[in-house]
Coordinates of C-alpha atoms in Angstrom, one line a residue:
M1 CA -8.8 -15.2 29.3
T2 CA -7.1 -12.2 30.1
S3 CA -6.1 -11.5 33.7
R4 CA -6.3 -7.8 35.0
E5 CA -2.8 -8.2 35.7
T6 CA -1.5 -8.3 31.9
G7 CA -4.2 -6.1 30.8
L8 CA -5.2 -6.2 26.9
L9 CA -4.2 -4.3 23.8
V10 CA -7.0 -3.9 21.3
L11 CA -6.4 -2.3 17.7
A12 CA -9.4 -1.5 16.3
A13 CA -10.1 -0.6 12.3
T14 CA -12.2 2.5 11.7
P15 CA -14.3 3.4 8.9
I16 CA -12.3 4.8 5.8
G17 CA -15.4 6.4 4.6
R18 CA -18.7 6.0 6.4
A19 CA -19.4 5.7 9.8
A20 CA -21.9 2.8 9.1
D21 CA -19.2 0.3 8.0
A22 CA -17.7 0.7 11.3
A23 CA -18.0 -3.2 13.0
P24 CA -20.3 -3.6 15.9
R25 CA -17.6 -4.5 18.1
L26 CA -15.9 -1.2 17.6
R27 CA -19.2 0.4 19.9
E28 CA -18.6 -1.9 22.3
E29 CA -15.0 -1.3 22.7
L30 CA -15.0 2.5 22.7
A31 CA -17.6 2.1 25.2
G32 CA -15.5 -0.5 27.3
A33 CA -12.1 0.5 27.1
D34 CA -10.3 1.8 30.2
V35 CA -7.9 3.8 27.9
V36 CA -8.4 4.8 24.2
A37 CA -5.4 6.0 22.2
A38 CA -6.5 8.1 19.3
E39 CA -3.9 9.3 16.0
D40 CA -6.5 12.3 16.3
T41 CA -8.7 12.6 19.5
R42 CA -11.1 15.2 17.4
R43 CA -11.8 12.4 14.9
L44 CA -12.5 10.3 17.4
R45 CA -15.2 12.5 19.1
R46 CA -16.7 12.8 15.9
L47 CA -16.9 8.9 15.3
A48 CA -18.3 8.2 18.5
A49 CA -20.8 10.8 18.1
D50 CA -21.7 9.2 15.0
L51 CA -22.1 5.8 16.4
E52 CA -24.0 7.2 19.3
V53 CA -21.2 5.6 21.7
E54 CA -20.0 7.1 24.8
V55 CA -16.1 6.8 24.9
G56 CA -16.0 5.3 28.7
G57 CA -12.3 5.5 29.3
R58 CA -9.8 8.3 29.2
I59 CA -8.9 9.5 25.9
V60 CA -5.1 10.3 25.1
S61 CA -3.7 11.2 21.6
Y62 CA -1.4 8.8 19.9
F63 CA 0.4 9.8 16.8
E64 CA 3.6 9.8 14.9
G65 CA 4.8 13.1 16.6
N66 CA 4.7 11.4 20.4
E67 CA 4.5 8.0 19.6
A68 CA 7.8 7.3 21.1
S69 CA 7.2 9.0 24.4
R70 CA 3.4 7.9 24.6
T71 CA 4.1 4.2 24.1
P72 CA 5.8 3.7 27.6
V73 CA 2.8 5.4 29.2
L74 CA 0.3 3.0 27.5
L75 CA 2.7 -0.3 28.0
E76 CA 2.2 1.1 31.8
A77 CA -1.5 1.0 31.6
L78 CA -1.3 -2.5 30.1
L79 CA 1.1 -3.8 32.7
A80 CA -1.1 -2.4 35.2
G81 CA -4.1 -4.4 33.9
E82 CA -5.7 -2.0 32.0
R83 CA -7.7 -2.2 28.8
V84 CA -6.4 -0.2 25.9
L85 CA -8.2 0.4 22.6
L86 CA -6.1 1.9 20.1
V87 CA -7.6 3.5 17.0
T88 CA -6.1 5.6 13.8
D89 CA -7.7 8.1 11.5
A90 CA -9.0 5.5 9.0
G91 CA -8.3 1.8 8.7
M92 CA -6.3 -0.4 10.8
P93 CA -3.8 0.7 13.2
S94 CA -0.2 -0.4 12.5
V95 CA -0.7 -0.4 8.4
S96 CA 0.7 2.7 7.7
D97 CA -0.3 4.2 10.9
P98 CA 1.1 4.3 14.5
G99 CA 0.8 1.4 16.1
Y100 CA 3.8 -1.3 15.7
R101 CA 5.6 0.4 18.6
L102 CA 3.1 -0.5 21.1
V103 CA 2.2 -4.0 19.8
A104 CA 6.0 -4.7 19.8
A105 CA 6.0 -3.5 23.5
A106 CA 3.1 -5.3 24.4
V107 CA 4.4 -8.5 22.9
E108 CA 7.8 -8.2 24.4
H109 CA 6.1 -8.0 27.7
D110 CA 3.6 -10.7 27.1
V111 CA 0.6 -8.8 27.1
R112 CA -2.1 -10.0 25.0
V113 CA -3.1 -8.3 21.7
T114 CA -6.0 -8.5 19.4
A115 CA -8.3 -6.8 16.9
V116 CA -11.2 -5.5 15.9
P117 CA -11.3 -6.2 12.2
G118 CA -13.1 -4.0 9.5
P119 CA -12.7 -1.4 7.0
S120 CA -9.0 -1.2 5.3
A121 CA -8.2 0.9 2.4
V122 CA -5.6 -1.9 1.3
L123 CA -8.0 -4.5 0.7
T124 CA -10.8 -3.0 -0.4
A125 CA -8.8 -1.2 -3.3
L126 CA -7.4 -4.6 -4.2
A127 CA -10.9 -6.3 -3.8
V128 CA -12.1 -3.5 -6.7
S129 CA -8.9 -2.9 -8.5
G130 CA -9.7 -6.0 -11.1
L131 CA -6.1 -7.0 -10.8
P132 CA -5.2 -10.5 -9.7
V133 CA -5.6 -10.6 -5.8
D134 CA -4.0 -14.2 -5.5
R135 CA -0.7 -12.8 -4.2
F136 CA 0.0 -9.4 -3.3
C137 CA 2.4 -7.2 -1.6
F138 CA 1.8 -3.6 0.6
E139 CA 4.1 -0.9 -0.2
G140 CA 2.8 2.0 1.7
F141 CA 3.9 5.5 0.5
L142 CA 6.8 5.9 -2.1
P143 CA 9.5 8.5 -1.2
R144 CA 9.0 11.9 -1.8
K145 CA 12.0 12.5 -3.3
P146 CA 12.5 11.7 -6.9
G147 CA 16.1 10.0 -6.5
E148 CA 14.6 7.5 -3.8
R149 CA 11.1 6.8 -5.6
A150 CA 13.4 5.6 -8.5
R151 CA 15.3 3.4 -6.2
R152 CA 12.5 1.8 -4.7
L153 CA 10.8 1.3 -8.0
A154 CA 13.7 0.0 -9.7
A155 CA 14.0 -2.6 -6.9
L156 CA 10.3 -3.4 -7.3
A157 CA 10.5 -3.7 -11.2
A158 CA 10.6 -7.4 -11.3
E159 CA 7.9 -7.8 -8.4
E160 CA 5.5 -10.7 -9.6
R161 CA 2.8 -9.9 -7.1
T162 CA 0.2 -7.1 -7.2
M163 CA 1.6 -4.2 -5.4
V164 CA -1.0 -1.5 -3.5
F165 CA 0.4 1.7 -2.5
F166 CA -0.8 4.6 -0.9
E167 CA -0.4 8.4 -2.0
A168 CA -1.3 11.7 -1.3
P169 CA -3.3 13.4 -3.8
H170 CA -0.9 16.3 -5.0
R171 CA 1.8 13.7 -5.6
T172 CA -0.5 11.3 -7.3
A173 CA 0.6 12.4 -11.3
A174 CA 4.3 12.3 -10.1
A175 CA 3.9 9.6 -8.5
L176 CA 2.0 7.5 -11.6
A177 CA 4.8 8.9 -13.9
A178 CA 7.7 7.3 -11.7
L179 CA 5.7 3.7 -12.0
A180 CA 5.4 4.2 -15.9
E181 CA 8.7 4.6 -16.3
A182 CA 10.2 2.3 -13.9
F183 CA 7.4 -0.7 -14.8
D184 CA 6.5 0.3 -18.3
A185 CA 3.5 2.2 -19.2
D186 CA 1.1 -0.7 -20.2
R187 CA 1.6 -2.3 -16.7
P188 CA -2.1 -2.5 -16.0
A189 CA -2.9 -0.4 -12.8
A190 CA -5.7 1.1 -11.1
V191 CA -6.4 4.6 -9.4
C192 CA -8.9 4.3 -6.2
R193 CA -9.8 7.4 -5.0
E194 CA -12.2 8.5 -1.9
L195 CA -13.2 4.7 -1.3
T196 CA -16.6 4.1 0.2
K197 CA -17.1 7.8 0.5
T198 CA -19.9 10.1 -2.1
H199 CA -17.4 10.6 -4.6
E200 CA -15.4 7.4 -4.6
E201 CA -14.1 6.8 -8.1
V202 CA -11.9 3.8 -9.7
V203 CA -9.8 4.4 -12.6
R204 CA -8.4 1.4 -14.2
G205 CA -5.9 1.3 -17.4
P206 CA -2.5 1.3 -18.1
L207 CA 0.0 3.0 -16.5
G208 CA 0.6 5.4 -19.3
D209 CA -3.3 6.3 -19.8
L210 CA -3.3 6.9 -16.0
V211 CA -0.3 9.5 -16.1
A212 CA -2.4 11.3 -18.6
W213 CA -6.1 10.8 -16.6
A214 CA -4.1 12.7 -13.5
A215 CA -2.4 15.4 -15.3
D216 CA -5.1 18.0 -14.2
G217 CA -4.8 16.8 -10.7
V218 CA -6.1 14.3 -8.5
R219 CA -8.5 15.3 -5.3
G220 CA -9.1 12.8 -2.2
E221 CA -7.3 10.2 -0.5
V222 CA -5.9 7.6 -3.2
T223 CA -4.9 4.0 -3.1
L224 CA -2.8 3.2 -6.2
V225 CA -2.8 -0.8 -7.2
V226 CA -0.5 -2.2 -9.8
A227 CA 0.1 -5.4 -11.5
G228 CA 3.0 -7.1 -10.7
A229 CA 5.2 -8.4 -13.5
A230 CA 4.9 -10.9 -15.9
P231 CA 6.5 -14.3 -14.8
R232 CA 10.5 -14.2 -16.1
V233 CA 9.7 -17.2 -18.4
L234 CA 12.9 -16.3 -20.7
D235 CA 16.4 -16.3 -20.0
D236 CA 17.4 -12.5 -19.9
D237 CA 20.6 -13.4 -21.6
P238 CA 21.3 -10.7 -24.4
D239 CA 21.5 -13.5 -27.2
A240 CA 18.4 -14.9 -25.9
L241 CA 16.7 -12.2 -25.9
R242 CA 17.5 -11.2 -29.4
A243 CA 16.8 -14.5 -30.5
A244 CA 13.3 -14.4 -29.0
V245 CA 12.3 -11.0 -31.0
A246 CA 13.7 -12.2 -34.3
E247 CA 11.7 -15.5 -33.8
L248 CA 8.7 -13.3 -33.6
E249 CA 9.4 -11.0 -36.3
A250 CA 9.9 -14.3 -38.3
G251 CA 6.7 -15.5 -37.6
G252 CA 5.1 -12.1 -38.9
T253 CA 5.0 -10.2 -36.0
P254 CA 5.8 -6.4 -36.0
R255 CA 9.3 -5.4 -34.3
K256 CA 7.7 -3.1 -31.9
Q257 CA 5.5 -5.6 -30.7
A258 CA 8.0 -8.7 -30.7
I259 CA 10.0 -6.4 -28.5
A260 CA 7.0 -5.7 -26.3
D261 CA 6.2 -9.3 -25.9
V262 CA 9.9 -10.4 -25.1
A263 CA 10.1 -7.7 -22.7
R264 CA 7.1 -9.2 -20.5
L265 CA 7.6 -12.8 -21.0
A266 CA 11.4 -12.1 -19.9
G267 CA 10.2 -9.7 -16.8
V268 CA 12.6 -7.0 -18.2
P269 CA 12.1 -3.3 -19.5
K270 CA 10.9 -2.9 -22.8
R271 CA 13.5 -0.1 -23.4
E272 CA 16.5 -3.1 -22.3
V273 CA 15.4 -5.2 -24.9
Y274 CA 14.9 -2.4 -27.6
D275 CA 18.4 -1.1 -27.1
L276 CA 19.6 -4.6 -27.6
V277 CA 18.0 -5.4 -30.7
H278 CA 18.8 -2.1 -32.2
R279 CA 22.8 -2.2 -31.1
A280 CA 25.3 -4.2 -32.2
P281 CA 26.6 -6.8 -29.2
A282 CA 28.9 -5.5 -27.0
P283 CA 32.7 -7.0 -26.9
G284 CA 32.5 -10.5 -25.6
E285 CA 28.5 -10.7 -26.0
R286 CA 27.3 -13.5 -28.3
S287 CA 25.7 -12.2 -31.5
T288 CA 22.8 -14.0 -32.8
P289 CA 23.1 -15.5 -36.1

């Protein structure tokens, strides 16, 4: 049981679309907290009105711009024995939203931290994507600058877990194009738009097809789910890759398909296998008979 000497920090998930998705406990926490720290105080008041609950404690803002300066103030309240409720605009605090600093500070000072579970764009998109969910990773927002984004994706090209990304609607087309270039246009993916809202839409297909779909623009909040790389079951040695393509071709598989199959099994880009097959071995590199 939490003592008044240590206080309690409550992280509460808020609806990502419909207010009706709020957990019943969210109403209790809004009414009973001594302090409610909100990413957007206006949205908090609208949510409270939709839930027909009166916020019982004082409301303070807690967003990216003031997170560093506001954290010590909230920590002081916690150390004074107060119950502090943290909510962000949608979903769970700390998951691509403010919260980590306050949680870390609370833990460092032995303040108990708990959560009100509820809506999550990450898990909702993953569940409806149709892609494997047994292993996944959340990568947040991709870098805005093309060079930084390309480097981030290059580091993820061999990731075998299903990946979840957040993206702004006006950058979705560019993000999909970068994903297709880094991961291959045939990599399965899903664009999840306006999840749980009136205009919810989930578009599934290879990255190359999704690039074309997004060319005319995308509206609303977007979560991208991308299949992981196929497990590496072939040696990525150049000689081994050439030999694998040659073996498939000898069995009647067209070269283009053979290259795609070998790239998938080796966990390397198709372009890499294509270049190996269509150029002479480099000096010192073994050649396939």
